Structures are given as structure tokens and as C-alpha cells.
Short mmCIF file of C-alpha atoms in Angstrom, two decimals:
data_model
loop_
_atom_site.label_atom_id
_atom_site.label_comp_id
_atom_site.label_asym_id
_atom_site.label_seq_id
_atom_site.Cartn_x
_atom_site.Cartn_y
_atom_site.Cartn_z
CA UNK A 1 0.00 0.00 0.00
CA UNK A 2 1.16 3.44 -0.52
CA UNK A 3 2.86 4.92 2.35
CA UNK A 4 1.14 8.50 1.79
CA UNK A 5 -1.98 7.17 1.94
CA UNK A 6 -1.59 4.63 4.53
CA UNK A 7 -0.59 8.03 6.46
CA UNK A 8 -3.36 9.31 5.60
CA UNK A 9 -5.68 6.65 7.08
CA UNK A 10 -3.87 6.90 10.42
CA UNK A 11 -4.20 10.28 10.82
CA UNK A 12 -8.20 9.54 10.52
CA UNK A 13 -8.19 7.08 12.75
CA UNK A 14 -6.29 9.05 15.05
CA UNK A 15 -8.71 11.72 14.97
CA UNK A 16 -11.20 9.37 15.19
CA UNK A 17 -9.97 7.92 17.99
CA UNK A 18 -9.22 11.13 19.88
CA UNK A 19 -12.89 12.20 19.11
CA UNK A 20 -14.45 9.11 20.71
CA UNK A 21 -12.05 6.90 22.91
CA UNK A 22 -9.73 9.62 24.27
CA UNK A 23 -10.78 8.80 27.98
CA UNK A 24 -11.63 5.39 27.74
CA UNK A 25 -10.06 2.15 29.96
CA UNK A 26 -8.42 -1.09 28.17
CA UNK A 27 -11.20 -2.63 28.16
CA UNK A 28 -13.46 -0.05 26.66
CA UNK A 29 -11.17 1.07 24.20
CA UNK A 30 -11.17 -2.50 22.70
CA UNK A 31 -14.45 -2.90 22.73
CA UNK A 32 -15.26 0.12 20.46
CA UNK A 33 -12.53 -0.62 18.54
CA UNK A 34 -14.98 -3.87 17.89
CA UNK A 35 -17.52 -2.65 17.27
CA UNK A 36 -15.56 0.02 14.26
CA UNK A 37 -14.28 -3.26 13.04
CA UNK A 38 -17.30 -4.55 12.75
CA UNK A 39 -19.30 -2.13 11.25
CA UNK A 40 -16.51 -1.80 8.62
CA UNK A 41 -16.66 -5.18 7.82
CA UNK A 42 -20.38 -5.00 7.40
CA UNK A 43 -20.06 -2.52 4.92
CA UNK A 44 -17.25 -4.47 3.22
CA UNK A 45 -19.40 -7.70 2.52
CA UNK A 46 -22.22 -5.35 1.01
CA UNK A 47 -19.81 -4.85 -2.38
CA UNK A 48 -17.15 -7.35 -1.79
CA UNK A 49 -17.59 -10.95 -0.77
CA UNK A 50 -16.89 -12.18 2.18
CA UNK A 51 -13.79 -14.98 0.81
CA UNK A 52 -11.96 -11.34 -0.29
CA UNK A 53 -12.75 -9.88 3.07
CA UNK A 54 -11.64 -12.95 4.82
CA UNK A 55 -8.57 -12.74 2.99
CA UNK A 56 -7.62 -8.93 3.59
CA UNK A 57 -8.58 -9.14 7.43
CA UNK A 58 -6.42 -12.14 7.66
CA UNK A 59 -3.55 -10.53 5.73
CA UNK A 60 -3.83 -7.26 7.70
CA UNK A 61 -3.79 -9.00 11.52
CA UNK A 62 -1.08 -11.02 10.47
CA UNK A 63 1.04 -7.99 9.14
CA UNK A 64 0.05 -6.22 12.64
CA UNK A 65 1.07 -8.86 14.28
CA UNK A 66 4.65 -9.17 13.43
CA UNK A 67 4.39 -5.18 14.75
CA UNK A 68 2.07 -5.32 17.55
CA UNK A 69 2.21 -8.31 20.69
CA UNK A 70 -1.36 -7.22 21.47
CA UNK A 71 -2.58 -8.60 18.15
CA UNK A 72 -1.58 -11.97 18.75
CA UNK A 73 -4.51 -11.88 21.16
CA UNK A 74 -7.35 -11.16 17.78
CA UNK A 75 -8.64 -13.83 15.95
CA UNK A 76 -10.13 -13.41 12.59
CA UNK A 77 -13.90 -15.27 12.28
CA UNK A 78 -16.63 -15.24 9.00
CA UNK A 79 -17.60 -11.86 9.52
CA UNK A 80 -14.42 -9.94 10.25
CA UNK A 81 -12.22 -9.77 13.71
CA UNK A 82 -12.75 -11.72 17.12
CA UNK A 83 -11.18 -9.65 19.82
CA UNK A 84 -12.33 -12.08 22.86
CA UNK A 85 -9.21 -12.56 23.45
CA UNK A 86 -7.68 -9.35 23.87
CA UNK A 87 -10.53 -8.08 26.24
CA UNK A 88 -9.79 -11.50 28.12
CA UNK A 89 -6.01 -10.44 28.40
CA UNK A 90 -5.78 -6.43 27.95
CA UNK A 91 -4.66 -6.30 31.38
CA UNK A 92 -1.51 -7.83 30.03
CA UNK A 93 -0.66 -4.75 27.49
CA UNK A 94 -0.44 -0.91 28.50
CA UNK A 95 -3.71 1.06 27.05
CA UNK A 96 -1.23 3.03 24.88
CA UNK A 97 -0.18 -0.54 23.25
CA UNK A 98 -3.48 -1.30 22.72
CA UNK A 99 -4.17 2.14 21.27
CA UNK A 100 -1.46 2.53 19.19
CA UNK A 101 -2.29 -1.28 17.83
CA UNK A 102 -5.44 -0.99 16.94
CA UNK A 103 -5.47 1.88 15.36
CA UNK A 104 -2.60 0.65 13.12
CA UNK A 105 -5.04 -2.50 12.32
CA UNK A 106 -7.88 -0.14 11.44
CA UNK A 107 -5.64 1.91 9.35
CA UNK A 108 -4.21 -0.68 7.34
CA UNK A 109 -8.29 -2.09 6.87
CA UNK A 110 -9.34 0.93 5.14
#
């Protein structure tokens, strides 16, 4: 992807984030990074189908992975990202860590 534009999308997701989540535990902060996910995915499947969309969510956690130890704790499912895991364990990770990873993932999606 092209670094500009991958730039781009952080700084809206930053802004995003800062808009909604600024104050927000662990958590909390996962969990409406969920439901973003989710939503996105959503209106992913309306124009692509949901093998591609498997494919690019799978391709994007595992590239944030390699970057970010909180994403081993997401699991991809049919409909986009499981993130049991990480509200099972985000007492393990700073909520900067989980910040800063998530909105990397969420970047990288769009």
C-alpha cells in the first residue's frame, strides 16, 4: 500500500480515535474498537464478498502482528475480527499498546 496514503488513514483514525475513545479504559477502548471493526466489515461484505474480506482481514492481523504483541490476542472469524481474546487479556498490554495497535489494524483495513 502506498505509504502517503496509509498516512493518511492513520491520521483519521487518530482523529477518530481522539474524538471518541480519548478517555476510555483497556477494556473499553477494545471494545469500540470492535464494534468500528465490525461495522466496517459490514459494509465491506455489502460490495465485496466475504472470501476477499476474509482474505484482507487475515492478511492485515497477520502484518500487525509481526508489529504489535497485542494482536496476537485477535482472531479473525466469518464476519471480520474476534477480539475475545484481547478483552480476556488487555490487562496484560499498556492502554497506549493497545491504542497505538489498533489503530494501526484499522488503518491498514481501510
Amino acid at each position: 500500500m502506498n505509504s502517503h496514503r496509509n498516512e493518511a488513514h492513520l491520521s483519521i483514525v487518530k482523529q477518530w480515535d481522539a474524538d471518541n475513545a480519548t478517555d476510555l479504559q483497556a477494556q473499553d477502548l477494545v471494545t469500540l474498537y470492535a464494534l468500528a471493526f465490525h461495522v466496517l466489515c459490514e459494509r465491506t461484505l455489502a460490495t465485496l464478498s466475504s472470501i476477499t474480506v476474509q482474505v484482507v482481514i487475515e492478511r492485515v492481523l497477520h502484518e500487525g502482528a509481526t508489529h504489535f504483541e497485542v494482536l496476537a490476542n485477535v482472531r479473525t472469524q466469518e464476519d471480520g475480527f474476534n477480539f475475545s481474546g484481547l478483552i480476556e487479556n488487555h490487562k496484560n498490554y499498556s492502554a497506549a499498546d493497545i491504542r497505538s495497535a489498533l489503530q494501526n489494524l484499522l488503518s491498514e483495513l481501510l
